[in-house]
Amino acid sequence: MNESSPSLQNHRQPLVSIGLPTYNRPAGLQKVLDCIHAQTYSNLEIIISDNCSDNAEVAAIIRAAGEKDKRIRAITQATNIGLEGNFNFVYARATGDYFIWMSDDDVFDDNYIAECVKYLEGHKDHVLCSGQSIYYTNGEYTFTEDMMPVIGESPFGRASKFFDRMQQNGKFYGVFRNKLLAAEPLGHHIGCDWSFMAKLAILGKLNFTTTTNYHRAIGGNSVNRKRLVSRYGYKGFKKVFLETYSAYIISLNLFKDPAIKGKFGFAKRVWLQWIVFVKIHWLHLTNSIRTRVRRRKS
């Protein structure tokens, strides 16, 4: 029997849960499902949560996919539970040894899950592995993210290191060890993916492999400042000083999870929150300056 056959994989490979939150993107959803079906790693459970889409094509695609692939568990929300709520929903229902979120407008290479799991199985002190993140604008290649390993021995140092060069946070769509955090690991706040990754960094090392890639579309709610303000409904101080407020909120939410809070004493928690606040604020400032310079040159 061939080593890559599904029956051998199911016996020898740990279960990986894929969380696929979706909303009103039938074309993207179909592309992602095709991508999952093409994975060389077969021992998967696929949890789809339709966030009360009003596009009938979404339900039709999910129904057809479920009929073909019995690994799929699909849920349709009665009301829209929000972006973070939908991501948390699929995470809470995962039973695998490993977990990965998939966005309904991105895809990854056929060997993505296999390569990430292989890395994690060989590095027990790591909690997450991703591939390299490649970005596209309207289907055209834009850039490849300069991925940064976060592999120091100190939990405090790793959390601080993560905020040295966050960029697009492509590692968020990596494979990570399941059930390390609470049932709702993403807070309902701006930059929740950054604080989530910092929590993982406290629990273990984060790395990437160059043997596989994640292909991401540039866009969505975080594409620019205006959309962020609109999405979160910020007014007054929060709107004018968005960068300062987001740095404050991200640092504030680092220790909301019980699994993280007990890792450090009070003084060390406050010190890490201050370091994170300063680093995020500095990144926002330098990015703003670069954007203004580019606009003046164009």
Short mmCIF file of C-alpha atoms in Angstrom, two decimals:
data_model
loop_
_atom_site.label_atom_id
_atom_site.label_comp_id
_atom_site.label_asym_id
_atom_site.label_seq_id
_atom_site.Cartn_x
_atom_site.Cartn_y
_atom_site.Cartn_z
CA MET A 1 0.00 0.00 0.00
CA ASN A 2 1.30 3.46 -0.87
CA GLU A 3 2.68 5.46 2.10
CA SER A 4 0.51 8.47 1.21
CA SER A 5 -2.75 6.54 1.02
CA PRO A 6 -5.61 7.91 3.19
CA SER A 7 -5.95 4.74 5.28
CA LEU A 8 -2.33 4.84 6.40
CA GLN A 9 -2.49 8.57 7.02
CA ASN A 10 -5.54 8.23 9.26
CA HIS A 11 -3.73 5.66 11.40
CA ARG A 12 -0.41 7.45 11.66
CA GLN A 13 -1.22 11.13 11.52
CA PRO A 14 -2.78 13.24 14.28
CA LEU A 15 -6.19 14.73 13.60
CA VAL A 16 -6.11 18.30 12.32
CA SER A 17 -9.19 20.50 12.67
CA ILE A 18 -9.77 23.15 10.01
CA GLY A 19 -11.99 26.03 11.12
CA LEU A 20 -13.61 27.73 8.13
CA PRO A 21 -15.77 30.74 9.04
CA THR A 22 -17.54 32.11 5.98
CA TYR A 23 -19.91 34.89 5.01
CA ASN A 24 -21.31 35.84 1.60
CA ARG A 25 -18.29 34.76 -0.45
CA PRO A 26 -19.46 31.79 -2.54
CA ALA A 27 -16.63 31.97 -5.08
CA GLY A 28 -13.98 32.23 -2.42
CA LEU A 29 -15.60 29.51 -0.34
CA GLN A 30 -15.62 27.09 -3.28
CA LYS A 31 -11.96 27.82 -3.98
CA VAL A 32 -11.03 27.19 -0.35
CA LEU A 33 -12.97 23.91 -0.25
CA ASP A 34 -11.20 22.78 -3.40
CA CYS A 35 -7.90 23.68 -1.74
CA ILE A 36 -8.76 21.65 1.36
CA HIS A 37 -9.82 18.67 -0.75
CA ALA A 38 -6.44 18.77 -2.54
CA GLN A 39 -4.40 18.60 0.68
CA THR A 40 -1.94 15.71 0.82
CA TYR A 41 -2.82 15.41 4.52
CA SER A 42 -6.10 13.53 4.82
CA ASN A 43 -6.80 13.08 8.54
CA LEU A 44 -8.90 16.22 8.83
CA GLU A 45 -12.12 17.45 10.33
CA ILE A 46 -13.52 20.47 8.51
CA ILE A 47 -15.79 22.77 10.52
CA ILE A 48 -17.68 25.32 8.44
CA SER A 49 -19.71 28.09 10.02
CA ASP A 50 -21.87 30.17 7.71
CA ASN A 51 -22.39 33.48 9.49
CA CYS A 52 -26.02 33.88 8.34
CA SER A 53 -25.17 34.62 4.70
CA ASP A 54 -27.99 36.08 2.61
CA ASN A 55 -26.44 34.69 -0.59
CA ALA A 56 -28.14 31.37 -1.40
CA GLU A 57 -25.05 30.16 -3.27
CA VAL A 58 -23.18 29.82 0.02
CA ALA A 59 -25.65 27.27 1.41
CA ALA A 60 -25.68 25.37 -1.89
CA ILE A 61 -21.88 25.10 -1.96
CA ILE A 62 -21.71 23.93 1.65
CA ARG A 63 -24.45 21.35 1.08
CA ALA A 64 -22.76 19.96 -2.05
CA ALA A 65 -19.37 19.83 -0.31
CA GLY A 66 -20.85 17.99 2.69
CA GLU A 67 -22.38 15.36 0.43
CA LYS A 68 -19.00 14.67 -1.17
CA ASP A 69 -16.77 14.90 1.91
CA LYS A 70 -17.92 13.29 5.16
CA ARG A 71 -15.15 15.04 7.08
CA ILE A 72 -17.20 18.24 6.88
CA ARG A 73 -19.37 19.48 9.74
CA ALA A 74 -21.38 22.51 8.69
CA ILE A 75 -23.36 24.94 10.84
CA THR A 76 -25.47 27.90 9.70
CA GLN A 77 -25.82 30.68 12.25
CA ALA A 78 -29.38 31.90 12.87
CA THR A 79 -28.05 35.45 13.22
CA ASN A 80 -24.74 37.05 12.35
CA ILE A 81 -22.40 36.59 15.32
CA GLY A 82 -19.65 38.86 14.02
CA LEU A 83 -16.26 38.09 12.54
CA GLU A 84 -14.48 37.24 15.80
CA GLY A 85 -17.51 35.33 17.03
CA ASN A 86 -17.51 33.14 13.94
CA PHE A 87 -13.78 32.43 14.24
CA ASN A 88 -14.25 31.52 17.91
CA PHE A 89 -17.24 29.34 17.05
CA VAL A 90 -15.33 26.98 14.77
CA TYR A 91 -12.39 26.87 17.18
CA ALA A 92 -14.60 25.86 20.10
CA ARG A 93 -15.97 22.87 18.17
CA ALA A 94 -12.62 21.49 17.06
CA THR A 95 -11.56 18.11 18.44
CA GLY A 96 -8.22 17.66 16.63
CA ASP A 97 -4.73 17.57 18.08
CA TYR A 98 -3.97 20.54 15.85
CA PHE A 99 -6.03 23.44 14.57
CA ILE A 100 -5.87 25.89 11.69
CA TRP A 101 -8.17 28.72 10.64
CA MET A 102 -8.83 29.24 6.96
CA SER A 103 -10.19 32.46 5.52
CA ASP A 104 -12.82 32.18 2.78
CA ASP A 105 -10.76 34.32 0.41
CA ASP A 106 -7.32 32.66 0.80
CA VAL A 107 -5.77 29.33 -0.22
CA PHE A 108 -2.64 27.36 0.61
CA ASP A 109 -0.37 24.88 -1.18
CA ASP A 110 -1.45 21.24 -1.36
CA ASN A 111 1.26 20.23 1.14
CA TYR A 112 0.58 23.05 3.61
CA ILE A 113 -0.96 21.09 6.48
CA ALA A 114 1.38 18.12 5.97
CA GLU A 115 4.49 20.29 6.17
CA CYS A 116 3.32 22.29 9.19
CA VAL A 117 2.30 19.17 11.14
CA LYS A 118 5.59 17.48 10.23
CA TYR A 119 7.47 20.44 11.67
CA LEU A 120 5.43 20.53 14.88
CA GLU A 121 5.73 16.78 15.41
CA GLY A 122 9.51 17.18 15.24
CA HIS A 123 9.64 20.28 17.48
CA LYS A 124 7.65 19.64 20.63
CA ASP A 125 8.59 23.01 22.17
CA HIS A 126 6.87 24.82 19.29
CA VAL A 127 3.15 25.62 19.43
CA LEU A 128 2.68 26.96 15.89
CA CYS A 129 4.16 26.49 12.44
CA SER A 130 3.09 28.28 9.27
CA GLY A 131 4.30 28.39 5.71
CA GLN A 132 5.46 31.54 4.02
CA SER A 133 2.73 34.09 3.33
CA ILE A 134 2.42 35.41 -0.21
CA TYR A 135 0.10 38.35 -0.93
CA TYR A 136 -1.97 39.25 -3.97
CA THR A 137 -3.96 42.28 -5.09
CA ASN A 138 -6.82 41.46 -7.45
CA GLY A 139 -5.14 38.16 -8.22
CA GLU A 140 -1.75 39.71 -9.01
CA TYR A 141 1.35 38.94 -6.93
CA THR A 142 2.20 41.84 -4.61
CA PHE A 143 4.83 40.67 -2.13
CA THR A 144 6.08 37.82 0.06
CA GLU A 145 6.02 38.53 3.77
CA ASP A 146 9.37 38.63 5.56
CA MET A 147 8.49 35.96 8.11
CA MET A 148 10.11 36.16 11.54
CA PRO A 149 10.72 33.16 13.84
CA VAL A 150 9.83 33.67 17.51
CA ILE A 151 11.91 30.94 19.11
CA GLY A 152 13.55 32.34 22.22
CA GLU A 153 13.59 30.29 25.42
CA SER A 154 11.89 32.94 27.56
CA PRO A 155 8.05 33.24 27.36
CA PHE A 156 8.37 36.93 28.27
CA GLY A 157 11.01 37.46 25.59
CA ARG A 158 8.98 35.64 22.91
CA ALA A 159 5.88 37.75 23.53
CA SER A 160 7.97 40.91 23.32
CA LYS A 161 9.84 39.67 20.23
CA PHE A 162 6.61 39.00 18.33
CA PHE A 163 5.85 42.73 18.28
CA ASP A 164 9.24 43.66 16.82
CA ARG A 165 8.08 43.07 13.25
CA MET A 166 4.44 42.02 12.97
CA GLN A 167 3.77 43.18 9.41
CA GLN A 168 0.73 41.30 8.02
CA ASN A 169 0.77 38.64 10.78
CA GLY A 170 0.76 35.79 8.23
CA LYS A 171 1.61 33.21 10.90
CA PHE A 172 -1.92 33.64 12.25
CA TYR A 173 -3.00 31.17 9.55
CA GLY A 174 -0.52 28.54 10.64
CA VAL A 175 -1.20 25.17 12.24
CA PHE A 176 -1.11 25.29 16.04
CA ARG A 177 -1.59 22.89 18.92
CA ASN A 178 -5.24 22.75 19.87
CA LYS A 179 -6.91 23.61 23.18
CA LEU A 180 -4.05 25.70 24.57
CA LEU A 181 -6.36 28.67 25.10
CA ALA A 182 -9.94 29.30 26.15
CA ALA A 183 -13.00 28.47 24.04
CA GLU A 184 -13.02 32.06 22.71
CA PRO A 185 -9.35 32.87 22.04
CA LEU A 186 -10.07 35.92 19.86
CA GLY A 187 -11.21 38.98 21.73
CA HIS A 188 -13.83 41.26 20.19
CA HIS A 189 -11.39 44.12 19.70
CA ILE A 190 -9.12 45.70 17.13
CA GLY A 191 -5.89 43.76 16.63
CA CYS A 192 -7.30 40.61 18.25
CA ASP A 193 -5.13 38.46 15.94
CA TRP A 194 -2.01 40.18 17.26
CA SER A 195 -2.87 39.65 20.91
CA PHE A 196 -3.81 36.04 20.09
CA MET A 197 -0.40 35.39 18.55
CA ALA A 198 1.35 37.00 21.50
CA LYS A 199 -0.54 34.64 23.82
CA LEU A 200 0.64 31.67 21.78
CA ALA A 201 4.20 33.03 21.95
CA ILE A 202 3.98 33.00 25.74
CA LEU A 203 2.98 29.33 25.64
CA GLY A 204 5.63 28.19 23.16
CA LYS A 205 7.75 28.91 20.11
CA LEU A 206 6.37 30.14 16.77
CA ASN A 207 8.09 29.36 13.50
CA PHE A 208 7.56 28.88 9.78
CA THR A 209 8.74 26.52 7.08
CA THR A 210 9.90 27.51 3.61
CA THR A 211 8.61 24.25 2.11
CA THR A 212 5.04 25.49 1.67
CA ASN A 213 3.08 28.73 1.16
CA TYR A 214 -0.14 30.43 2.20
CA HIS A 215 -1.65 32.67 -0.49
CA ARG A 216 -3.52 35.68 0.89
CA ALA A 217 -5.67 38.31 -0.75
CA ILE A 218 -4.92 41.87 0.34
CA GLY A 219 -8.13 43.52 1.45
CA GLY A 220 -10.85 42.96 4.01
CA ASN A 221 -11.63 44.97 7.12
CA SER A 222 -8.01 45.70 8.05
CA VAL A 223 -6.95 47.06 4.66
CA ASN A 224 -6.81 50.67 5.82
CA ARG A 225 -7.49 53.04 8.69
CA LYS A 226 -10.85 54.21 7.35
CA ARG A 227 -12.26 50.68 7.20
CA LEU A 228 -11.03 49.89 10.70
CA VAL A 229 -12.75 52.97 12.10
CA SER A 230 -15.95 52.06 10.27
CA ARG A 231 -15.92 48.40 11.27
CA TYR A 232 -15.51 49.06 14.99
CA GLY A 233 -17.71 52.16 14.98
CA TYR A 234 -15.04 54.34 16.55
CA LYS A 235 -15.81 57.99 17.18
CA GLY A 236 -14.18 60.86 19.02
CA PHE A 237 -10.91 59.99 20.78
CA LYS A 238 -10.86 56.41 19.45
CA LYS A 239 -11.19 57.63 15.86
CA VAL A 240 -8.69 60.48 16.09
CA PHE A 241 -6.10 58.51 18.06
CA LEU A 242 -6.79 55.10 16.53
CA GLU A 243 -3.15 53.98 16.65
CA THR A 244 -2.77 54.85 20.34
CA TYR A 245 -6.08 53.24 21.23
CA SER A 246 -5.35 50.04 19.31
CA ALA A 247 -1.94 49.72 21.01
CA TYR A 248 -3.66 50.11 24.38
CA ILE A 249 -6.40 47.55 23.62
CA ILE A 250 -4.01 44.92 22.24
CA SER A 251 -1.69 45.18 25.25
CA LEU A 252 -4.64 45.20 27.65
CA ASN A 253 -5.97 41.92 26.25
CA LEU A 254 -2.75 39.94 26.55
CA PHE A 255 -3.72 38.38 29.88
CA LYS A 256 -7.47 37.93 29.55
CA ASP A 257 -7.07 34.17 29.00
CA PRO A 258 -6.66 32.10 32.21
CA ALA A 259 -3.93 30.02 30.57
CA ILE A 260 -1.84 33.17 30.13
CA LYS A 261 -2.63 35.18 33.25
CA GLY A 262 -0.89 32.75 35.59
CA LYS A 263 2.36 32.74 33.64
CA PHE A 264 3.68 35.95 35.18
CA GLY A 265 3.30 37.89 38.38
CA PHE A 266 1.50 41.25 38.42
CA ALA A 267 4.63 43.40 38.00
CA LYS A 268 5.88 41.38 35.05
CA ARG A 269 2.47 41.47 33.38
CA VAL A 270 2.32 45.26 33.64
CA TRP A 271 5.88 45.57 32.32
CA LEU A 272 5.13 43.36 29.30
CA GLN A 273 1.94 45.29 28.57
CA TRP A 274 3.91 48.54 28.61
CA ILE A 275 6.57 47.13 26.28
CA VAL A 276 3.91 45.87 23.86
CA PHE A 277 2.07 49.20 23.93
CA VAL A 278 5.24 51.13 23.08
CA LYS A 279 6.26 48.72 20.30
CA ILE A 280 2.84 48.76 18.63
CA HIS A 281 2.67 52.53 18.87
CA TRP A 282 6.10 52.84 17.30
CA LEU A 283 5.17 50.46 14.47
CA HIS A 284 2.02 52.45 13.75
CA LEU A 285 4.04 55.69 13.72
CA THR A 286 6.76 54.41 11.38
CA ASN A 287 4.17 52.85 9.04
CA SER A 288 2.27 56.13 8.92
CA ILE A 289 5.45 58.03 8.03
CA ARG A 290 6.32 55.53 5.27
CA THR A 291 2.81 55.81 3.82
CA ARG A 292 2.98 59.60 3.71
CA VAL A 293 6.42 59.51 2.05
CA ARG A 294 5.19 57.07 -0.62
CA ARG A 295 2.17 59.30 -1.33
CA ARG A 296 4.37 62.36 -1.78
CA LYS A 297 6.65 60.50 -4.20
CA SER A 298 3.76 59.11 -6.28
#
